[in-house]
Each structure stands twice: as C-alpha cells, then as structure tokens.
Amino acid sequence: MAETDVRKQIKDYVQTMHEQGILDHNFENVQNLQGEENPHFVLDIIDIFCRDAEICIEDMTKSVDEPVVDYAKVTGFIHLLKGSSSSVGGCRIVLACRELRKATESKTKERCVEAVNNIKREFFTVRDNLNAIAKMERSIRTDDAMTGIF
Amino acid sequence: MSSTNTENWMKDIGVLDLTGVGGGSTSAAKKITALVVDDDSVNQTIHSKMLENLGIQNQVVRNGKEAVDLHSSGNNFDLILMDMDMPVMNGIEATRKLREMGVRSIIAGVSTCTRDEREQKEFMESGLDDFQEKPLTTPKLVSILHKLNKKC
C-alpha cells in the first residue's frame, strides 16, 4: 500500500481515537517531531511508553497489594505514569492517575486497589490502539525497505 | 522539522541575532545548550528531540543528582529543563543546589499538574525562572527560550 494511503489511514485512526477520548492532541505533538532524519520516532516513543508504563503499573500493583501500603511510593509511580501518559496523549490514563492520587490522599487501600485496576484498563485500551498505529507505521518502514531492495 | 522552520523558530526567539552575525544561517548562530533532567524515558526522548529540532544541543540526565554532578565537573548549559519528582534528588533540591553553586542558567521547571500549590510554590522559590506544566510542547518551549533571549 502506498505510503500516502497508510499515512491517511493513520490520520483517520488517530482522529477516531480523539473522538473516542482515548488519545488527545498531544499524540500529534509526538508525530510532528518525526521527520526524514528520524523516521522511527513515533515507533520508538510507542515502544518506550508501552514498556515503561507496563513496568510502572506492575510496581504500582505490588505496592497497593502490600499489607501496609507505602502511599508515598505509590505517589511516585503516579507522577511517572502521569507524565509519560500525558506526553503521548493518553488522557484517560492521566484521569485514572488523578483518581489514584485522590485515593492515596485518603489513605484507603481498597480505593487504591480499585483505582489501580482502572488505570490498568485504561492503559490496555491505549496500548492496543498505540500498537495498531505502530503496526501501520511499521508497514511504511517495511515498504521503504523493500523499495530499497528492488 | 525542516531547517527553514528551525531557522524561523530561532529568529522568532531571537537566537539567530545573538551573535550579530549576518546571513542568519543556523550554523553561524550561537549554539544554545540545554540539559534535560527527567527520570522518565518518554519525556527524556521527547524533550531532547524538541530541543534538537530547534537547533539546540542537549544532554539528558535521570535525576537532580546527576544534574548537580554534571555541573560540579565543569559543565554548564544555557537552559535546564527540570522535572520536579525524581528519585535520588528531586527538582526542588537540585535547583536549590545549582543556584547555591552559582549556576545562572535559565532553569525551567517542567512537571505534571499538581494540586499541591505549596509544592509548586516551593519549586518556584528554589530558583526557577519559569514553570511549564507537562506535557511540554514546542510553543511552551519557545516561550521558555524567550526568557533566555531576554537574559542574554
């Protein structure tokens, strides 16, 4: 498929994500940083985000599952995940992180556990959609590579 | 971002005029240097790329202590983008230490929105020249760079 067609597909897909409130305009800020000299930038950011967010959420889960929750530690994870999520446009993860922050302030373990489960749900949604975008980006890179061969 | 767009941004913030060199080519412009201080890999990569696209040489460190150590070993930067919440040494402590060391760089705090106004006030009072809420965007970065231009 021609690159222009795939680019249009990606643009339409991102627009759908906006309409569903899954990604906000900050994702386009990431796309705008990609250029000819760094054609893999969006792919790299998606890979880094998904990898690091998964680790962060795992650590968050372990922390709230402890018999005595270290709320300061959980707050540290919140800042990390909120920062990276906002940069890639993961607005619903950001909102879910705010709910966890409120739960840590109330120092209620059950609320924290519920909030972390919500973060997981939102992350899985964003991750699946970012991976779909990554797949489309990779198809452009594969086509470029094949063009180079022939 | 094309080199023409980069030049336009740099003219917009007055960077190309700093050396008084005519012609306005980016290669002749004063090379602004920046330090990104952030523990998150996504933000490190994005902030570094944003700076690079504006023609700004930059380095990245993971926490406030690494920033302080870098300056202790003789490095200095025109601009420091300082995250607030970091392990080992946070942005408040790092900024305070850097100012105590006599570092006169533009230090811009870049952090997620915090409802704790006391904490944000403490961050500003540690010696920041500016504060921008994450996510950092190119327009926000350009507004920080305007402060650099005024300082020069």
Short mmCIF file of C-alpha atoms in Angstrom, two decimals:
data_model
loop_
_atom_site.label_atom_id
_atom_site.label_comp_id
_atom_site.label_asym_id
_atom_site.label_seq_id
_atom_site.Cartn_x
_atom_site.Cartn_y
_atom_site.Cartn_z
CA MET A 1 0.00 0.00 0.00
CA ALA A 2 1.38 3.44 -0.90
CA GLU A 3 2.82 5.48 1.97
CA THR A 4 0.30 8.27 1.42
CA ASP A 5 -2.54 5.78 1.83
CA VAL A 6 -1.11 4.42 5.08
CA ARG A 7 -0.48 7.97 6.36
CA LYS A 8 -4.14 8.75 5.69
CA GLN A 9 -5.14 5.55 7.47
CA ILE A 10 -3.07 6.58 10.49
CA LYS A 11 -4.53 10.10 10.44
CA ASP A 12 -8.09 8.74 10.31
CA TYR A 13 -7.33 6.24 13.06
CA VAL A 14 -5.89 8.93 15.32
CA GLN A 15 -8.96 11.10 14.63
CA THR A 16 -11.18 8.20 15.74
CA MET A 17 -9.10 7.92 18.93
CA HIS A 18 -9.69 11.63 19.57
CA GLU A 19 -13.42 11.25 19.08
CA GLN A 20 -13.50 8.33 21.49
CA GLY A 21 -11.44 10.30 24.01
CA ILE A 22 -8.70 7.67 24.04
CA LEU A 23 -5.93 9.97 22.75
CA ASP A 24 -5.72 13.74 22.88
CA HIS A 25 -3.84 16.21 20.65
CA ASN A 26 -0.56 15.57 22.47
CA PHE A 27 -0.13 12.44 20.37
CA GLU A 28 0.11 14.69 17.31
CA ASN A 29 2.90 16.61 19.05
CA VAL A 30 4.84 13.33 19.03
CA GLN A 31 4.00 12.73 15.36
CA ASN A 32 5.16 16.26 14.47
CA LEU A 33 8.59 15.54 15.94
CA GLN A 34 9.14 12.74 13.40
CA GLY A 35 10.99 13.69 10.25
CA GLU A 36 13.10 12.26 7.45
CA GLU A 37 16.14 12.20 9.71
CA ASN A 38 14.26 10.23 12.41
CA PRO A 39 11.57 8.18 10.60
CA HIS A 40 11.21 5.75 13.52
CA PHE A 41 10.49 8.37 16.18
CA VAL A 42 6.79 7.60 16.67
CA LEU A 43 7.52 3.85 16.79
CA ASP A 44 10.31 4.41 19.33
CA ILE A 45 8.08 6.52 21.58
CA ILE A 46 5.25 3.98 21.45
CA ASP A 47 7.69 1.16 22.31
CA ILE A 48 9.28 3.09 25.20
CA PHE A 49 5.93 4.22 26.59
CA CYS A 50 4.28 0.78 26.49
CA ARG A 51 7.31 -0.92 28.02
CA ASP A 52 7.84 1.59 30.82
CA ALA A 53 4.15 2.05 31.61
CA GLU A 54 3.70 -1.71 31.98
CA ILE A 55 6.59 -1.89 34.45
CA CYS A 56 5.28 1.14 36.36
CA ILE A 57 1.78 -0.33 36.64
CA GLU A 58 3.21 -3.66 37.82
CA ASP A 59 5.15 -1.85 40.54
CA MET A 60 2.06 0.18 41.43
CA THR A 61 0.01 -3.03 41.74
CA LYS A 62 2.60 -4.66 44.01
CA SER A 63 2.69 -1.54 46.20
CA VAL A 64 -1.07 -1.33 46.75
CA ASP A 65 -1.26 -5.08 47.36
CA GLU A 66 1.18 -4.80 50.28
CA PRO A 67 -0.41 -5.34 53.73
CA VAL A 68 0.71 -1.82 54.64
CA VAL A 69 0.64 0.49 51.64
CA ASP A 70 3.51 2.93 51.19
CA TYR A 71 1.43 5.79 49.81
CA ALA A 72 4.47 7.99 49.11
CA LYS A 73 5.91 5.24 46.92
CA VAL A 74 2.60 4.91 45.05
CA THR A 75 2.57 8.68 44.53
CA GLY A 76 5.99 8.42 42.90
CA PHE A 77 4.63 5.87 40.42
CA ILE A 78 1.64 8.11 39.74
CA HIS A 79 3.89 11.04 38.79
CA LEU A 80 5.92 8.84 36.46
CA LEU A 81 2.94 7.32 34.67
CA LYS A 82 1.02 10.58 34.51
CA GLY A 83 4.00 12.38 32.97
CA SER A 84 4.63 9.86 30.22
CA SER A 85 0.93 9.27 29.52
CA SER A 86 0.22 12.98 29.10
CA SER A 87 3.13 13.29 26.67
CA VAL A 88 1.75 10.61 24.35
CA GLY A 89 -1.84 11.84 24.59
CA GLY A 90 -3.11 9.13 26.95
CA CYS A 91 -5.61 11.46 28.59
CA ARG A 92 -7.76 8.73 30.15
CA ILE A 93 -4.73 7.22 31.87
CA VAL A 94 -3.98 10.71 33.24
CA LEU A 95 -7.51 10.96 34.64
CA ALA A 96 -7.24 7.49 36.15
CA CYS A 97 -3.93 8.51 37.76
CA ARG A 98 -5.65 11.54 39.34
CA GLU A 99 -8.22 9.19 40.87
CA LEU A 100 -5.43 7.07 42.31
CA ARG A 101 -3.82 10.23 43.68
CA LYS A 102 -7.08 11.07 45.49
CA ALA A 103 -7.21 7.50 46.80
CA THR A 104 -3.65 7.77 48.19
CA GLU A 105 -4.55 11.07 49.86
CA SER A 106 -7.48 9.38 51.58
CA LYS A 107 -5.09 6.56 52.52
CA THR A 108 -7.74 3.96 51.69
CA LYS A 109 -6.24 0.70 50.46
CA GLU A 110 -9.44 -0.54 48.82
CA ARG A 111 -9.85 2.69 46.88
CA CYS A 112 -6.21 2.46 45.76
CA VAL A 113 -6.65 -1.12 44.53
CA GLU A 114 -9.76 -0.14 42.59
CA ALA A 115 -8.03 2.91 41.13
CA VAL A 116 -5.02 0.84 40.00
CA ASN A 117 -7.37 -1.65 38.31
CA ASN A 118 -8.94 1.28 36.48
CA ILE A 119 -5.51 2.51 35.40
CA LYS A 120 -4.77 -0.95 34.03
CA ARG A 121 -7.99 -0.96 31.99
CA GLU A 122 -7.25 2.48 30.55
CA PHE A 123 -3.64 1.54 29.81
CA PHE A 124 -4.65 -1.65 27.97
CA THR A 125 -7.02 0.38 25.78
CA VAL A 126 -4.36 3.00 24.96
CA ARG A 127 -1.69 0.34 24.46
CA ASP A 128 -3.82 -1.64 22.00
CA ASN A 129 -4.57 1.47 19.99
CA LEU A 130 -0.97 2.69 20.01
CA ASN A 131 0.13 -0.78 18.88
CA ALA A 132 -2.31 -0.55 15.97
CA ILE A 133 -0.71 2.77 14.98
CA ALA A 134 2.76 1.21 15.41
CA LYS A 135 1.76 -1.63 13.07
CA MET A 136 0.74 0.88 10.40
CA GLU A 137 3.99 2.81 10.89
CA ARG A 138 5.97 -0.42 10.55
CA SER A 139 4.21 -1.25 7.29
CA ILE A 140 5.56 2.02 5.86
CA ARG A 141 9.07 1.15 7.04
CA THR A 142 8.76 -2.36 5.52
CA ASP A 143 7.64 -0.91 2.21
CA ASP A 144 10.56 1.55 2.30
CA ALA A 145 12.96 -1.34 2.93
CA MET A 146 11.50 -3.39 0.06
CA THR A 147 11.77 -0.38 -2.26
CA GLY A 148 15.40 -0.14 -1.32
CA ILE A 149 15.97 -3.79 -2.21
CA PHE A 150 14.34 -3.63 -5.65
CA MET B 1 11.03 19.97 11.28
CA SER B 2 12.79 21.37 8.20
CA SER B 3 15.89 23.54 8.57
CA THR B 4 13.87 26.53 7.28
CA ASN B 5 11.28 26.03 10.02
CA THR B 6 14.07 25.68 12.60
CA GLU B 7 15.57 28.98 11.43
CA ASN B 8 12.16 30.65 11.67
CA TRP B 9 11.71 29.43 15.26
CA MET B 10 15.20 30.60 16.14
CA LYS B 11 14.62 34.00 14.52
CA ASP B 12 11.31 34.20 16.38
CA ILE B 13 13.03 33.75 19.72
CA GLY B 14 15.93 36.00 18.68
CA VAL B 15 18.55 33.27 18.84
CA LEU B 16 19.86 33.92 15.36
CA ASP B 17 20.53 37.55 16.25
CA LEU B 18 22.57 36.86 19.37
CA THR B 19 25.96 36.71 17.67
CA GLY B 20 25.22 39.69 15.42
CA VAL B 21 26.31 37.53 12.52
CA GLY B 22 24.63 38.40 9.26
CA GLY B 23 23.14 35.87 6.95
CA GLY B 24 21.14 34.12 9.63
CA SER B 25 22.33 30.60 8.94
CA THR B 26 21.87 28.21 11.82
CA SER B 27 25.46 27.06 11.54
CA ALA B 28 26.63 30.63 12.30
CA ALA B 29 24.21 31.13 15.20
CA LYS B 30 25.27 30.90 18.83
CA LYS B 31 24.88 27.28 19.78
CA ILE B 32 22.49 27.20 22.70
CA THR B 33 22.99 24.26 25.03
CA ALA B 34 20.41 22.60 27.22
CA LEU B 35 20.16 19.92 29.86
CA VAL B 36 17.07 17.74 30.24
CA VAL B 37 16.62 16.48 33.79
CA ASP B 38 13.87 13.85 33.91
CA ASP B 39 13.55 10.30 35.20
CA ASP B 40 11.03 9.26 32.55
CA SER B 41 12.38 7.83 29.27
CA VAL B 42 9.42 9.01 27.17
CA ASN B 43 9.80 12.61 28.32
CA GLN B 44 13.60 12.47 28.04
CA THR B 45 13.28 11.40 24.40
CA ILE B 46 10.54 13.88 23.51
CA HIS B 47 12.14 16.88 25.22
CA SER B 48 15.53 16.08 23.70
CA LYS B 49 14.03 15.78 20.21
CA MET B 50 12.13 19.05 20.64
CA LEU B 51 15.34 20.84 21.58
CA GLU B 52 17.24 19.19 18.74
CA ASN B 53 14.60 20.30 16.24
CA LEU B 54 15.14 23.87 17.43
CA GLY B 55 18.86 23.50 16.79
CA ILE B 56 19.71 23.24 20.50
CA GLN B 57 22.48 20.86 21.56
CA ASN B 58 21.35 18.96 24.61
CA GLN B 59 22.18 16.28 27.14
CA VAL B 60 19.89 14.16 29.24
CA VAL B 61 20.25 13.04 32.86
CA ARG B 62 17.90 10.97 35.01
CA ASN B 63 17.72 12.89 38.27
CA GLY B 64 18.76 16.00 40.14
CA LYS B 65 21.97 14.49 41.50
CA GLU B 66 23.24 13.70 38.01
CA ALA B 67 22.48 17.30 37.02
CA VAL B 68 24.41 18.64 40.01
CA ASP B 69 27.33 16.25 39.38
CA LEU B 70 27.50 17.33 35.74
CA HIS B 71 27.82 20.96 36.81
CA SER B 72 30.34 20.06 39.53
CA SER B 73 32.58 18.58 36.84
CA GLY B 74 32.62 21.86 34.96
CA ASN B 75 29.75 21.58 32.52
CA ASN B 76 27.28 24.40 32.06
CA PHE B 77 24.21 24.95 29.97
CA ASP B 78 22.17 27.92 28.81
CA LEU B 79 18.92 26.16 29.67
CA ILE B 80 17.91 23.43 32.11
CA LEU B 81 14.55 21.68 31.84
CA MET B 82 13.98 20.37 35.36
CA ASP B 83 11.38 17.77 36.28
CA MET B 84 10.08 18.02 39.84
CA ASP B 85 9.51 14.45 41.00
CA MET B 86 12.60 12.32 40.56
CA PRO B 87 14.32 9.65 42.62
CA VAL B 88 17.68 10.23 44.37
CA MET B 89 17.36 14.04 44.20
CA ASN B 90 14.17 15.84 43.16
CA GLY B 91 13.90 19.02 41.11
CA ILE B 92 13.39 21.30 44.10
CA GLU B 93 16.56 20.18 45.83
CA ALA B 94 18.56 20.10 42.59
CA THR B 95 17.53 23.63 41.61
CA ARG B 96 18.39 24.92 45.07
CA LYS B 97 21.82 23.26 44.95
CA LEU B 98 22.56 24.53 41.45
CA ARG B 99 21.75 28.10 42.46
CA GLU B 100 23.93 27.73 45.57
CA MET B 101 26.73 26.62 43.24
CA GLY B 102 26.29 29.86 41.32
CA VAL B 103 24.65 28.33 38.24
CA ARG B 104 22.96 31.14 36.35
CA SER B 105 21.31 29.10 33.59
CA ILE B 106 17.64 29.55 32.81
CA ILE B 107 16.05 26.77 34.83
CA ALA B 108 12.51 25.91 33.79
CA GLY B 109 10.51 23.55 35.94
CA VAL B 110 8.53 21.07 33.84
CA SER B 111 6.14 18.95 35.82
CA THR B 112 2.75 17.33 35.83
CA CYS B 113 -0.02 19.46 37.26
CA THR B 114 -0.05 19.26 40.99
CA ARG B 115 -2.96 20.41 43.09
CA ASP B 116 -0.45 20.99 45.87
CA GLU B 117 0.14 24.71 45.43
CA ARG B 118 2.58 24.71 48.33
CA GLU B 119 4.79 22.25 46.46
CA GLN B 120 4.68 24.26 43.25
CA LYS B 121 5.47 27.46 45.19
CA GLU B 122 8.42 25.68 46.82
CA PHE B 123 9.63 24.61 43.36
CA MET B 124 9.47 28.19 42.03
CA GLU B 125 11.16 29.56 45.15
CA SER B 126 14.02 27.06 44.83
CA GLY B 127 15.30 29.22 41.98
CA LEU B 128 13.26 28.58 38.84
CA ASP B 129 12.98 31.17 36.11
CA ASP B 130 9.86 29.59 34.65
CA PHE B 131 7.44 26.73 35.15
CA GLN B 132 5.57 24.81 32.47
CA GLU B 133 3.05 22.08 33.03
CA LYS B 134 3.66 18.76 31.29
CA PRO B 135 3.29 17.76 28.59
CA LEU B 136 5.92 20.12 27.20
CA THR B 137 5.13 21.30 23.68
CA THR B 138 7.22 23.25 21.19
CA PRO B 139 5.24 26.51 21.81
CA LYS B 140 5.80 26.13 25.59
CA LEU B 141 9.50 25.51 24.95
CA VAL B 142 9.72 28.58 22.71
CA SER B 143 8.14 30.70 25.48
CA ILE B 144 10.87 29.43 27.84
CA LEU B 145 13.52 30.28 25.27
CA HIS B 146 12.21 33.85 25.05
CA LYS B 147 13.34 34.21 28.67
CA LEU B 148 16.79 33.01 27.65
CA ASN B 149 16.90 35.62 24.93
CA LYS B 150 15.92 38.39 27.40
CA LYS B 151 18.58 37.23 29.85
CA CYS B 152 21.36 37.37 27.22
#
